[in-house]
Amino acid sequence: MSEHLLEIKNLKKTFPLRNGGWFGKKERMCAVDNLSLTIEKGETYGLVGESGCGKSTTGRMIVGLTKADSGSILYEGKDISKMSEREFRPLRKELQMVFQNSLSALNPRLRIGEILEEILQIHGEQDKAKRRERVLEVLEKVGLSEEHYFRFPHELSGGQVQRLGIAGALIIHPKLIVCDEPVSALDVSIQAQILNMLMNLKKELGLSLLFISHDIGVIRFISDRIGVMYLGTLVEETDTERLFANPLHPYTKTLFAAIPDPYIQGGDFQALTGEQPVRTEDFQGCAFYSRCPYAKEICKKQAPEFREVEPGHKAACHCIEK
Ligand code: SF4
Protein backbone atom coordinates (compact mmCIF):
# COMPACT_ATOMS: atom_id res chain seq x y z
CA MET A 1 0.00 0.00 0.00
CA SER A 2 1.19 3.51 -0.88
CA GLU A 3 2.40 5.62 2.04
CA HIS A 4 1.12 8.79 0.32
CA LEU A 5 -2.48 9.90 0.59
CA LEU A 6 -2.41 10.70 -3.13
CA GLU A 7 0.17 9.73 -5.72
CA ILE A 8 -0.15 10.89 -9.32
CA LYS A 9 2.09 9.13 -11.84
CA ASN A 10 2.69 10.20 -15.46
CA LEU A 11 -0.80 11.64 -15.82
CA LYS A 12 -1.91 12.74 -19.28
CA LYS A 13 -5.04 14.43 -20.56
CA THR A 14 -5.57 15.71 -24.11
CA PHE A 15 -8.43 17.60 -25.73
CA PRO A 16 -9.18 17.99 -29.47
CA LEU A 17 -8.02 21.19 -31.16
CA ARG A 18 -10.49 22.76 -33.60
CA ASN A 19 -8.03 23.39 -36.42
CA GLY A 20 -8.06 20.11 -38.32
CA GLY A 21 -10.64 21.14 -40.90
CA TRP A 22 -12.53 18.47 -42.86
CA PHE A 23 -9.42 16.77 -44.30
CA GLY A 24 -6.66 18.22 -42.13
CA LYS A 25 -4.82 16.39 -39.40
CA LYS A 26 -6.90 16.27 -36.20
CA GLU A 27 -4.53 17.65 -33.60
CA ARG A 28 -4.95 17.34 -29.87
CA MET A 29 -3.67 19.70 -27.18
CA CYS A 30 -2.06 18.28 -24.05
CA ALA A 31 -3.73 19.95 -21.07
CA VAL A 32 -1.74 17.71 -18.71
CA ASP A 33 1.32 15.77 -19.81
CA ASN A 34 3.50 13.38 -17.82
CA LEU A 35 2.51 14.93 -14.50
CA SER A 36 3.70 13.22 -11.32
CA LEU A 37 3.25 14.48 -7.75
CA THR A 38 2.36 13.26 -4.28
CA ILE A 39 0.23 14.69 -1.49
CA GLU A 40 0.75 13.52 2.08
CA LYS A 41 -1.81 13.19 4.86
CA GLY A 42 -2.37 16.57 6.51
CA GLU A 43 -0.43 18.45 3.82
CA THR A 44 -1.41 21.49 1.78
CA TYR A 45 0.10 21.16 -1.68
CA GLY A 46 -0.03 24.38 -3.70
CA LEU A 47 -0.25 24.09 -7.49
CA VAL A 48 0.62 27.38 -9.18
CA GLY A 49 0.86 28.53 -12.79
CA GLU A 50 -0.82 30.73 -15.39
CA SER A 51 -4.44 30.22 -16.38
CA GLY A 52 -4.71 27.34 -18.85
CA CYS A 53 -1.60 25.48 -17.65
CA GLY A 54 -3.60 22.38 -16.64
CA LYS A 55 -4.05 22.99 -12.90
CA SER A 56 -7.84 22.76 -12.91
CA THR A 57 -7.86 19.76 -15.26
CA THR A 58 -5.55 18.01 -12.78
CA GLY A 59 -7.92 18.83 -9.91
CA ARG A 60 -10.94 17.61 -11.87
CA MET A 61 -9.19 14.31 -12.67
CA ILE A 62 -8.43 13.76 -8.97
CA VAL A 63 -12.08 14.15 -7.92
CA GLY A 64 -13.34 12.06 -10.85
CA LEU A 65 -14.98 14.87 -12.88
CA THR A 66 -12.62 14.32 -15.85
CA LYS A 67 -11.14 11.02 -17.04
CA ALA A 68 -7.38 10.82 -17.64
CA ASP A 69 -6.08 9.51 -21.01
CA SER A 70 -3.25 7.63 -19.32
CA GLY A 71 -1.18 7.51 -16.15
CA SER A 72 -2.49 6.75 -12.68
CA ILE A 73 -3.96 8.49 -9.63
CA LEU A 74 -3.36 6.38 -6.54
CA TYR A 75 -5.57 7.37 -3.61
CA GLU A 76 -4.61 5.47 -0.46
CA GLY A 77 -2.88 3.01 -2.78
CA LYS A 78 -5.88 2.40 -5.10
CA ASP A 79 -5.81 3.60 -8.71
CA ILE A 80 -8.95 5.73 -8.90
CA SER A 81 -8.24 6.82 -12.49
CA LYS A 82 -9.21 3.39 -13.80
CA MET A 83 -12.32 2.94 -11.66
CA SER A 84 -15.83 2.79 -13.07
CA GLU A 85 -18.41 5.28 -11.76
CA ARG A 86 -19.85 2.53 -9.52
CA GLU A 87 -16.42 1.65 -8.06
CA PHE A 88 -15.57 5.32 -7.51
CA ARG A 89 -18.89 6.28 -5.84
CA PRO A 90 -17.93 5.26 -2.25
CA LEU A 91 -14.72 7.32 -2.52
CA ARG A 92 -16.43 10.42 -3.93
CA LYS A 93 -17.25 11.75 -0.45
CA GLU A 94 -13.58 11.50 0.58
CA LEU A 95 -12.40 13.56 -2.41
CA GLN A 96 -14.18 16.89 -2.62
CA MET A 97 -13.69 20.04 -4.68
CA VAL A 98 -14.33 23.74 -3.99
CA PHE A 99 -14.69 25.91 -7.10
CA GLN A 100 -13.82 29.54 -7.84
CA ASN A 101 -17.48 30.45 -8.20
CA SER A 102 -19.43 28.26 -5.81
CA LEU A 103 -22.65 30.16 -6.62
CA SER A 104 -22.87 28.64 -10.10
CA ALA A 105 -22.98 25.14 -8.56
CA LEU A 106 -25.88 25.97 -6.20
CA ASN A 107 -29.58 25.55 -6.87
CA PRO A 108 -30.94 29.14 -6.63
CA ARG A 109 -34.42 27.90 -5.64
CA LEU A 110 -33.25 26.10 -2.50
CA ARG A 111 -32.38 27.63 0.84
CA ILE A 112 -28.85 27.12 2.21
CA GLY A 113 -30.05 24.54 4.74
CA GLU A 114 -31.87 22.56 2.05
CA ILE A 115 -28.82 22.62 -0.26
CA LEU A 116 -26.55 21.21 2.42
CA GLU A 117 -29.13 18.68 3.64
CA GLU A 118 -29.56 17.44 0.09
CA ILE A 119 -25.85 16.59 -0.07
CA LEU A 120 -26.17 14.53 3.11
CA GLN A 121 -29.27 12.79 1.78
CA ILE A 122 -27.52 11.87 -1.49
CA HIS A 123 -24.74 10.35 0.60
CA GLY A 124 -27.16 8.19 2.59
CA GLU A 125 -28.25 10.20 5.66
CA GLN A 126 -32.02 9.65 5.83
CA ASP A 127 -32.64 11.04 9.34
CA LYS A 128 -33.91 14.64 8.98
CA ALA A 129 -32.97 15.68 12.53
CA LYS A 130 -29.41 14.37 12.10
CA ARG A 131 -29.09 16.15 8.75
CA ARG A 132 -30.14 19.44 10.28
CA GLU A 133 -27.80 18.99 13.23
CA ARG A 134 -24.87 18.31 10.89
CA VAL A 135 -25.71 21.30 8.66
CA LEU A 136 -25.77 23.68 11.65
CA GLU A 137 -22.47 22.21 12.88
CA VAL A 138 -20.79 22.77 9.49
CA LEU A 139 -22.25 26.26 9.03
CA GLU A 140 -20.65 27.22 12.32
CA LYS A 141 -17.31 25.71 11.28
CA VAL A 142 -17.17 27.89 8.15
CA GLY A 143 -18.16 31.08 9.98
CA LEU A 144 -21.86 31.12 9.00
CA SER A 145 -24.74 30.84 11.47
CA GLU A 146 -28.19 29.33 11.99
CA GLU A 147 -29.62 32.48 10.44
CA HIS A 148 -27.98 31.58 7.09
CA TYR A 149 -29.78 28.21 7.09
CA PHE A 150 -32.94 29.93 5.84
CA ARG A 151 -31.34 32.26 3.29
CA PHE A 152 -31.11 31.75 -0.48
CA PRO A 153 -27.67 31.65 -2.18
CA HIS A 154 -28.20 35.04 -3.89
CA GLU A 155 -28.67 36.66 -0.47
CA LEU A 156 -25.05 35.87 0.49
CA SER A 157 -21.95 38.02 -0.12
CA GLY A 158 -19.07 36.67 -2.29
CA GLY A 159 -17.10 35.59 0.79
CA GLN A 160 -20.16 33.89 2.32
CA VAL A 161 -20.81 32.01 -0.94
CA GLN A 162 -17.26 30.63 -0.85
CA ARG A 163 -17.76 29.68 2.82
CA LEU A 164 -20.89 27.83 1.73
CA GLY A 165 -18.90 26.06 -1.03
CA ILE A 166 -16.40 24.92 1.61
CA ALA A 167 -19.28 23.81 3.88
CA GLY A 168 -20.66 21.71 1.00
CA ALA A 169 -17.31 19.95 0.69
CA LEU A 170 -16.80 19.51 4.45
CA ILE A 171 -20.23 18.22 5.30
CA ILE A 172 -19.51 14.64 4.18
CA HIS A 173 -16.20 14.33 6.04
CA PRO A 174 -13.69 14.38 3.15
CA LYS A 175 -10.02 13.48 3.52
CA LEU A 176 -8.75 15.55 0.58
CA ILE A 177 -10.24 18.80 -0.74
CA VAL A 178 -9.18 20.21 -4.11
CA CYS A 179 -9.56 23.99 -3.80
CA ASP A 180 -9.63 25.44 -7.33
CA GLU A 181 -8.97 29.20 -7.16
CA PRO A 182 -11.41 29.49 -4.21
CA VAL A 183 -10.41 33.08 -3.30
CA SER A 184 -9.51 34.53 -6.72
CA ALA A 185 -12.73 36.51 -7.08
CA LEU A 186 -12.65 37.95 -3.55
CA ASP A 187 -11.27 41.19 -2.06
CA VAL A 188 -7.86 40.83 -0.41
CA SER A 189 -9.20 41.19 3.15
CA ILE A 190 -11.86 38.50 2.54
CA GLN A 191 -9.23 36.29 0.86
CA ALA A 192 -7.15 36.36 4.06
CA GLN A 193 -10.19 35.40 6.18
CA ILE A 194 -11.02 32.43 3.95
CA LEU A 195 -7.39 31.26 3.76
CA ASN A 196 -7.02 31.46 7.56
CA MET A 197 -10.25 29.53 7.97
CA LEU A 198 -9.07 26.80 5.58
CA MET A 199 -5.76 26.49 7.43
CA ASN A 200 -7.55 26.17 10.78
CA LEU A 201 -10.03 23.62 9.41
CA LYS A 202 -7.21 21.60 7.89
CA LYS A 203 -5.49 21.40 11.27
CA GLU A 204 -8.65 20.73 13.26
CA LEU A 205 -10.04 18.06 10.94
CA GLY A 206 -6.76 16.52 9.75
CA LEU A 207 -7.54 17.35 6.11
CA SER A 208 -5.21 17.39 3.13
CA LEU A 209 -5.60 20.16 0.56
CA LEU A 210 -4.61 20.56 -3.06
CA PHE A 211 -4.75 24.33 -3.41
CA ILE A 212 -4.81 25.57 -7.01
CA SER A 213 -4.11 29.22 -7.83
CA HIS A 214 -2.47 31.50 -10.39
CA ASP A 215 -1.51 33.80 -7.49
CA ILE A 216 1.91 32.89 -6.09
CA GLY A 217 1.30 35.17 -3.05
CA VAL A 218 -1.84 33.20 -2.09
CA ILE A 219 -0.05 29.90 -2.71
CA ARG A 220 2.83 30.98 -0.48
CA PHE A 221 0.45 31.89 2.34
CA ILE A 222 -1.31 28.53 2.52
CA SER A 223 1.02 25.82 1.14
CA ASP A 224 3.45 23.41 2.81
CA ARG A 225 4.88 22.39 -0.57
CA ILE A 226 4.51 24.00 -3.98
CA GLY A 227 4.47 22.59 -7.50
CA VAL A 228 5.02 25.14 -10.28
CA MET A 229 3.17 24.08 -13.42
CA TYR A 230 3.76 25.21 -16.99
CA LEU A 231 2.02 23.88 -20.11
CA GLY A 232 0.63 20.79 -18.43
CA THR A 233 3.62 19.65 -16.43
CA LEU A 234 5.63 20.47 -13.31
CA VAL A 235 8.78 22.52 -13.85
CA GLU A 236 9.73 22.96 -10.17
CA GLU A 237 8.66 21.51 -6.82
CA THR A 238 9.86 21.96 -3.27
CA ASP A 239 8.71 23.17 0.14
CA THR A 240 7.42 26.73 0.37
CA GLU A 241 10.31 28.20 2.32
CA ARG A 242 12.94 26.80 -0.01
CA LEU A 243 11.11 27.86 -3.16
CA PHE A 244 10.96 31.47 -2.03
CA ALA A 245 14.54 31.46 -0.72
CA ASN A 246 16.00 29.82 -3.80
CA PRO A 247 13.79 29.62 -6.92
CA LEU A 248 15.67 27.68 -9.59
CA HIS A 249 13.54 27.40 -12.71
CA PRO A 250 13.39 30.42 -15.07
CA TYR A 251 9.59 30.19 -15.16
CA THR A 252 9.34 30.32 -11.35
CA LYS A 253 11.55 33.41 -11.40
CA THR A 254 9.26 35.14 -13.89
CA LEU A 255 6.31 34.38 -11.59
CA PHE A 256 8.19 35.93 -8.68
CA ALA A 257 9.13 38.95 -10.78
CA ALA A 258 5.41 39.65 -11.16
CA ILE A 259 4.93 40.08 -7.37
CA PRO A 260 5.24 43.67 -6.14
CA ASP A 261 7.34 42.65 -3.12
CA PRO A 262 11.01 43.72 -2.94
CA TYR A 263 11.84 40.80 -0.63
CA ILE A 264 10.80 38.15 -3.15
CA GLN A 265 13.59 37.34 -5.53
CA GLY A 266 12.96 37.07 -9.23
CA GLY A 267 16.57 38.08 -9.97
CA ASP A 268 16.92 39.94 -13.26
CA PHE A 269 13.81 38.30 -14.64
CA GLN A 270 10.85 40.23 -15.96
CA ALA A 271 7.21 39.19 -15.52
CA LEU A 272 5.97 37.28 -18.57
CA THR A 273 3.72 38.94 -21.11
CA GLY A 274 1.52 37.38 -23.78
CA GLU A 275 -0.16 34.01 -23.80
CA GLN A 276 1.45 30.63 -23.22
CA PRO A 277 1.62 28.55 -26.42
CA VAL A 278 -0.51 25.47 -27.05
CA ARG A 279 1.19 22.14 -26.35
CA THR A 280 0.29 19.58 -28.97
CA GLU A 281 0.98 15.84 -28.78
CA ASP A 282 3.99 16.00 -31.11
CA PHE A 283 5.57 18.76 -29.00
CA GLN A 284 9.33 18.34 -28.41
CA GLY A 285 11.88 19.98 -26.17
CA CYS A 286 11.38 22.19 -23.12
CA ALA A 287 7.84 23.49 -22.66
CA PHE A 288 9.19 26.91 -21.66
CA TYR A 289 11.51 27.25 -24.68
CA SER A 290 9.51 29.91 -26.56
CA ARG A 291 9.50 32.33 -23.60
CA CYS A 292 12.74 31.51 -21.78
CA PRO A 293 15.54 34.10 -21.74
CA TYR A 294 18.10 31.30 -21.13
CA ALA A 295 16.96 29.00 -23.96
CA LYS A 296 19.72 27.11 -25.81
CA GLU A 297 19.69 24.87 -28.88
CA ILE A 298 19.33 21.69 -26.81
CA CYS A 299 16.19 23.09 -25.12
CA LYS A 300 14.40 23.09 -28.47
CA LYS A 301 15.01 19.41 -29.14
CA GLN A 302 15.23 17.68 -25.80
CA ALA A 303 12.84 17.93 -22.88
CA PRO A 304 14.75 18.46 -19.63
CA GLU A 305 14.33 15.74 -17.02
CA PHE A 306 12.34 16.66 -13.89
CA ARG A 307 15.01 15.72 -11.38
CA GLU A 308 16.12 16.35 -7.81
CA VAL A 309 18.72 19.12 -7.97
CA GLU A 310 19.12 19.31 -4.20
CA PRO A 311 17.46 17.21 -1.45
CA GLY A 312 13.71 17.86 -1.58
CA HIS A 313 13.97 20.27 -4.54
CA LYS A 314 13.10 19.17 -8.07
CA ALA A 315 13.29 21.16 -11.29
CA ALA A 316 13.27 20.56 -15.04
CA CYS A 317 15.86 22.72 -16.82
CA HIS A 318 19.02 22.00 -18.80
CA CYS A 319 20.71 25.06 -17.28
CA ILE A 320 20.41 24.12 -13.60
CA GLU A 321 23.56 22.54 -12.20
CA LYS A 322 23.11 19.64 -9.79
FE1 SF4 B 1 14.89 27.65 -20.41
FE2 SF4 B 1 16.20 25.65 -21.59
FE3 SF4 B 1 15.77 25.62 -18.96
FE4 SF4 B 1 13.77 25.25 -20.64
S1 SF4 B 1 15.54 23.91 -20.37
S2 SF4 B 1 13.76 26.53 -18.84
S3 SF4 B 1 14.32 26.63 -22.31
S4 SF4 B 1 17.01 27.08 -20.10
mmCIF file of C-alpha atoms in Angstrom, residues 83-304:
data_model
loop_
_atom_site.group_PDB
_atom_site.id
_atom_site.type_symbol
_atom_site.label_atom_id
_atom_site.label_comp_id
_atom_site.label_asym_id
_atom_site.label_seq_id
_atom_site.Cartn_x
_atom_site.Cartn_y
_atom_site.Cartn_z
ATOM 1 C CA MET A 83 -12.319 2.939 -11.657
ATOM 2 C CA SER A 84 -15.825 2.787 -13.073
ATOM 3 C CA GLU A 85 -18.411 5.279 -11.765
ATOM 4 C CA ARG A 86 -19.848 2.528 -9.519
ATOM 5 C CA GLU A 87 -16.421 1.651 -8.062
ATOM 6 C CA PHE A 88 -15.566 5.324 -7.508
ATOM 7 C CA ARG A 89 -18.890 6.281 -5.840
ATOM 8 C CA PRO A 90 -17.932 5.258 -2.249
ATOM 9 C CA LEU A 91 -14.724 7.322 -2.520
ATOM 10 C CA ARG A 92 -16.432 10.415 -3.926
ATOM 11 C CA LYS A 93 -17.250 11.750 -0.450
ATOM 12 C CA GLU A 94 -13.583 11.503 0.580
ATOM 13 C CA LEU A 95 -12.398 13.561 -2.415
ATOM 14 C CA GLN A 96 -14.179 16.886 -2.624
ATOM 15 C CA MET A 97 -13.693 20.044 -4.681
ATOM 16 C CA VAL A 98 -14.328 23.737 -3.989
ATOM 17 C CA PHE A 99 -14.691 25.914 -7.095
ATOM 18 C CA GLN A 100 -13.820 29.536 -7.839
ATOM 19 C CA ASN A 101 -17.480 30.452 -8.195
ATOM 20 C CA SER A 102 -19.433 28.261 -5.808
ATOM 21 C CA LEU A 103 -22.650 30.161 -6.615
ATOM 22 C CA SER A 104 -22.871 28.640 -10.097
ATOM 23 C CA ALA A 105 -22.985 25.136 -8.557
ATOM 24 C CA LEU A 106 -25.879 25.971 -6.196
ATOM 25 C CA ASN A 107 -29.581 25.554 -6.870
ATOM 26 C CA PRO A 108 -30.936 29.137 -6.627
ATOM 27 C CA ARG A 109 -34.417 27.899 -5.638
ATOM 28 C CA LEU A 110 -33.246 26.095 -2.503
ATOM 29 C CA ARG A 111 -32.379 27.634 0.844
ATOM 30 C CA ILE A 112 -28.853 27.123 2.208
ATOM 31 C CA GLY A 113 -30.048 24.545 4.736
ATOM 32 C CA GLU A 114 -31.865 22.561 2.050
ATOM 33 C CA ILE A 115 -28.817 22.617 -0.263
ATOM 34 C CA LEU A 116 -26.547 21.207 2.420
ATOM 35 C CA GLU A 117 -29.134 18.676 3.644
ATOM 36 C CA GLU A 118 -29.563 17.439 0.089
ATOM 37 C CA ILE A 119 -25.848 16.590 -0.072
ATOM 38 C CA LEU A 120 -26.175 14.530 3.106
ATOM 39 C CA GLN A 121 -29.274 12.794 1.782
ATOM 40 C CA ILE A 122 -27.516 11.871 -1.490
ATOM 41 C CA HIS A 123 -24.736 10.349 0.598
ATOM 42 C CA GLY A 124 -27.160 8.195 2.592
ATOM 43 C CA GLU A 125 -28.253 10.197 5.664
ATOM 44 C CA GLN A 126 -32.024 9.650 5.834
ATOM 45 C CA ASP A 127 -32.637 11.043 9.344
ATOM 46 C CA LYS A 128 -33.912 14.644 8.976
ATOM 47 C CA ALA A 129 -32.967 15.675 12.531
ATOM 48 C CA LYS A 130 -29.406 14.370 12.102
ATOM 49 C CA ARG A 131 -29.094 16.145 8.750
ATOM 50 C CA ARG A 132 -30.144 19.445 10.277
ATOM 51 C CA GLU A 133 -27.801 18.987 13.227
ATOM 52 C CA ARG A 134 -24.868 18.305 10.891
ATOM 53 C CA VAL A 135 -25.714 21.300 8.663
ATOM 54 C CA LEU A 136 -25.768 23.680 11.649
ATOM 55 C CA GLU A 137 -22.475 22.213 12.877
ATOM 56 C CA VAL A 138 -20.786 22.771 9.495
ATOM 57 C CA LEU A 139 -22.248 26.263 9.028
ATOM 58 C CA GLU A 140 -20.649 27.225 12.325
ATOM 59 C CA LYS A 141 -17.308 25.709 11.282
ATOM 60 C CA VAL A 142 -17.167 27.893 8.146
ATOM 61 C CA GLY A 143 -18.163 31.081 9.977
ATOM 62 C CA LEU A 144 -21.859 31.120 8.997
ATOM 63 C CA SER A 145 -24.740 30.842 11.470
ATOM 64 C CA GLU A 146 -28.186 29.331 11.990
ATOM 65 C CA GLU A 147 -29.624 32.480 10.440
ATOM 66 C CA HIS A 148 -27.984 31.580 7.093
ATOM 67 C CA TYR A 149 -29.783 28.211 7.094
ATOM 68 C CA PHE A 150 -32.945 29.927 5.840
ATOM 69 C CA ARG A 151 -31.341 32.263 3.287
ATOM 70 C CA PHE A 152 -31.113 31.752 -0.476
ATOM 71 C CA PRO A 153 -27.671 31.652 -2.177
ATOM 72 C CA HIS A 154 -28.201 35.040 -3.885
ATOM 73 C CA GLU A 155 -28.666 36.658 -0.466
ATOM 74 C CA LEU A 156 -25.054 35.871 0.486
ATOM 75 C CA SER A 157 -21.949 38.018 -0.123
ATOM 76 C CA GLY A 158 -19.072 36.667 -2.289
ATOM 77 C CA GLY A 159 -17.102 35.590 0.787
ATOM 78 C CA GLN A 160 -20.164 33.893 2.319
ATOM 79 C CA VAL A 161 -20.806 32.009 -0.942
ATOM 80 C CA GLN A 162 -17.259 30.634 -0.847
ATOM 81 C CA ARG A 163 -17.758 29.679 2.822
ATOM 82 C CA LEU A 164 -20.887 27.834 1.727
ATOM 83 C CA GLY A 165 -18.901 26.063 -1.026
ATOM 84 C CA ILE A 166 -16.398 24.917 1.612
ATOM 85 C CA ALA A 167 -19.282 23.809 3.878
ATOM 86 C CA GLY A 168 -20.659 21.711 0.996
ATOM 87 C CA ALA A 169 -17.307 19.949 0.686
ATOM 88 C CA LEU A 170 -16.803 19.514 4.448
ATOM 89 C CA ILE A 171 -20.232 18.217 5.304
ATOM 90 C CA ILE A 172 -19.509 14.644 4.180
ATOM 91 C CA HIS A 173 -16.199 14.331 6.042
ATOM 92 C CA PRO A 174 -13.694 14.382 3.145
ATOM 93 C CA LYS A 175 -10.019 13.477 3.519
ATOM 94 C CA LEU A 176 -8.750 15.545 0.582
ATOM 95 C CA ILE A 177 -10.235 18.797 -0.739
ATOM 96 C CA VAL A 178 -9.183 20.208 -4.113
ATOM 97 C CA CYS A 179 -9.562 23.994 -3.799
ATOM 98 C CA ASP A 180 -9.632 25.436 -7.333
ATOM 99 C CA GLU A 181 -8.972 29.200 -7.158
ATOM 100 C CA PRO A 182 -11.409 29.492 -4.211
ATOM 101 C CA VAL A 183 -10.410 33.078 -3.301
ATOM 102 C CA SER A 184 -9.510 34.528 -6.719
ATOM 103 C CA ALA A 185 -12.734 36.510 -7.084
ATOM 104 C CA LEU A 186 -12.647 37.953 -3.550
ATOM 105 C CA ASP A 187 -11.269 41.187 -2.056
ATOM 106 C CA VAL A 188 -7.858 40.826 -0.411
ATOM 107 C CA SER A 189 -9.200 41.188 3.154
ATOM 108 C CA ILE A 190 -11.858 38.501 2.543
ATOM 109 C CA GLN A 191 -9.225 36.287 0.861
ATOM 110 C CA ALA A 192 -7.154 36.358 4.063
ATOM 111 C CA GLN A 193 -10.189 35.400 6.182
ATOM 112 C CA ILE A 194 -11.023 32.425 3.950
ATOM 113 C CA LEU A 195 -7.394 31.258 3.765
ATOM 114 C CA ASN A 196 -7.021 31.457 7.557
ATOM 115 C CA MET A 197 -10.253 29.532 7.970
ATOM 116 C CA LEU A 198 -9.067 26.804 5.575
ATOM 117 C CA MET A 199 -5.759 26.493 7.429
ATOM 118 C CA ASN A 200 -7.551 26.174 10.779
ATOM 119 C CA LEU A 201 -10.032 23.620 9.409
ATOM 120 C CA LYS A 202 -7.211 21.601 7.892
ATOM 121 C CA LYS A 203 -5.493 21.402 11.269
ATOM 122 C CA GLU A 204 -8.653 20.734 13.264
ATOM 123 C CA LEU A 205 -10.044 18.059 10.937
ATOM 124 C CA GLY A 206 -6.760 16.516 9.745
ATOM 125 C CA LEU A 207 -7.536 17.347 6.110
ATOM 126 C CA SER A 208 -5.208 17.392 3.130
ATOM 127 C CA LEU A 209 -5.602 20.162 0.559
ATOM 128 C CA LEU A 210 -4.611 20.555 -3.064
ATOM 129 C CA PHE A 211 -4.747 24.329 -3.414
ATOM 130 C CA ILE A 212 -4.814 25.575 -7.009
ATOM 131 C CA SER A 213 -4.113 29.224 -7.826
ATOM 132 C CA HIS A 214 -2.473 31.496 -10.391
ATOM 133 C CA ASP A 215 -1.507 33.803 -7.491
ATOM 134 C CA ILE A 216 1.910 32.894 -6.085
ATOM 135 C CA GLY A 217 1.300 35.167 -3.045
ATOM 136 C CA VAL A 218 -1.836 33.204 -2.088
ATOM 137 C CA ILE A 219 -0.050 29.902 -2.715
ATOM 138 C CA ARG A 220 2.830 30.976 -0.479
ATOM 139 C CA PHE A 221 0.447 31.889 2.342
ATOM 140 C CA ILE A 222 -1.305 28.531 2.520
ATOM 141 C CA SER A 223 1.023 25.816 1.141
ATOM 142 C CA ASP A 224 3.446 23.414 2.806
ATOM 143 C CA ARG A 225 4.883 22.390 -0.573
ATOM 144 C CA ILE A 226 4.509 23.998 -3.980
ATOM 145 C CA GLY A 227 4.475 22.591 -7.499
ATOM 146 C CA VAL A 228 5.024 25.138 -10.278
ATOM 147 C CA MET A 229 3.165 24.083 -13.419
ATOM 148 C CA TYR A 230 3.756 25.206 -16.990
ATOM 149 C CA LEU A 231 2.024 23.877 -20.108
ATOM 150 C CA GLY A 232 0.626 20.791 -18.427
ATOM 151 C CA THR A 233 3.617 19.647 -16.431
ATOM 152 C CA LEU A 234 5.627 20.474 -13.306
ATOM 153 C CA VAL A 235 8.777 22.521 -13.846
ATOM 154 C CA GLU A 236 9.726 22.961 -10.174
ATOM 155 C CA GLU A 237 8.660 21.514 -6.817
ATOM 156 C CA THR A 238 9.860 21.961 -3.274
ATOM 157 C CA ASP A 239 8.707 23.175 0.144
ATOM 158 C CA THR A 240 7.415 26.727 0.373
ATOM 159 C CA GLU A 241 10.308 28.204 2.322
ATOM 160 C CA ARG A 242 12.941 26.797 -0.009
ATOM 161 C CA LEU A 243 11.112 27.861 -3.164
ATOM 162 C CA PHE A 244 10.960 31.472 -2.031
ATOM 163 C CA ALA A 245 14.540 31.457 -0.717
ATOM 164 C CA ASN A 246 16.002 29.818 -3.802
ATOM 165 C CA PRO A 247 13.790 29.619 -6.916
ATOM 166 C CA LEU A 248 15.672 27.676 -9.593
ATOM 167 C CA HIS A 249 13.540 27.401 -12.714
ATOM 168 C CA PRO A 250 13.390 30.419 -15.067
ATOM 169 C CA TYR A 251 9.585 30.189 -15.159
ATOM 170 C CA THR A 252 9.336 30.317 -11.352
ATOM 171 C CA LYS A 253 11.552 33.407 -11.399
ATOM 172 C CA THR A 254 9.265 35.137 -13.886
ATOM 173 C CA LEU A 255 6.307 34.382 -11.587
ATOM 174 C CA PHE A 256 8.194 35.930 -8.676
ATOM 175 C CA ALA A 257 9.132 38.952 -10.780
ATOM 176 C CA ALA A 258 5.406 39.654 -11.158
ATOM 177 C CA ILE A 259 4.930 40.077 -7.368
ATOM 178 C CA PRO A 260 5.238 43.672 -6.137
ATOM 179 C CA ASP A 261 7.343 42.647 -3.119
ATOM 180 C CA PRO A 262 11.015 43.724 -2.938
ATOM 181 C CA TYR A 263 11.839 40.800 -0.627
ATOM 182 C CA ILE A 264 10.800 38.153 -3.147
ATOM 183 C CA GLN A 265 13.587 37.341 -5.529
ATOM 184 C CA GLY A 266 12.960 37.068 -9.235
ATOM 185 C CA GLY A 267 16.568 38.083 -9.967
ATOM 186 C CA ASP A 268 16.922 39.938 -13.263
ATOM 187 C CA PHE A 269 13.808 38.303 -14.642
ATOM 188 C CA GLN A 270 10.846 40.227 -15.962
ATOM 189 C CA ALA A 271 7.206 39.190 -15.520
ATOM 190 C CA LEU A 272 5.973 37.284 -18.575
ATOM 191 C CA THR A 273 3.724 38.941 -21.113
ATOM 192 C CA GLY A 274 1.524 37.384 -23.777
ATOM 193 C CA GLU A 275 -0.159 34.008 -23.804
ATOM 194 C CA GLN A 276 1.450 30.633 -23.222
ATOM 195 C CA PRO A 277 1.620 28.550 -26.415
ATOM 196 C CA VAL A 278 -0.510 25.475 -27.046
ATOM 197 C CA ARG A 279 1.192 22.139 -26.352
ATOM 198 C CA THR A 280 0.289 19.576 -28.971
ATOM 199 C CA GLU A 281 0.982 15.839 -28.781
ATOM 200 C CA ASP A 282 3.994 16.003 -31.111
ATOM 201 C CA PHE A 283 5.571 18.756 -28.996
ATOM 202 C CA GLN A 284 9.326 18.337 -28.411
ATOM 203 C CA GLY A 285 11.878 19.981 -26.166
ATOM 204 C CA CYS A 286 11.375 22.189 -23.119
ATOM 205 C CA ALA A 287 7.838 23.490 -22.659
ATOM 206 C CA PHE A 288 9.193 26.912 -21.661
ATOM 207 C CA TYR A 289 11.507 27.249 -24.684
ATOM 208 C CA SER A 290 9.513 29.910 -26.557
ATOM 209 C CA ARG A 291 9.501 32.332 -23.598
ATOM 210 C CA CYS A 292 12.741 31.507 -21.780
ATOM 211 C CA PRO A 293 15.543 34.098 -21.740
ATOM 212 C CA TYR A 294 18.102 31.304 -21.134
ATOM 213 C CA ALA A 295 16.962 28.999 -23.960
ATOM 214 C CA LYS A 296 19.722 27.108 -25.808
ATOM 215 C CA GLU A 297 19.688 24.874 -28.881
ATOM 216 C CA ILE A 298 19.325 21.690 -26.807
ATOM 217 C CA CYS A 299 16.194 23.091 -25.116
ATOM 218 C CA LYS A 300 14.396 23.094 -28.473
ATOM 219 C CA LYS A 301 15.010 19.406 -29.145
ATOM 220 C CA GLN A 302 15.232 17.684 -25.795
ATOM 221 C CA ALA A 303 12.844 17.931 -22.880
ATOM 222 C CA PRO A 304 14.753 18.455 -19.630
#
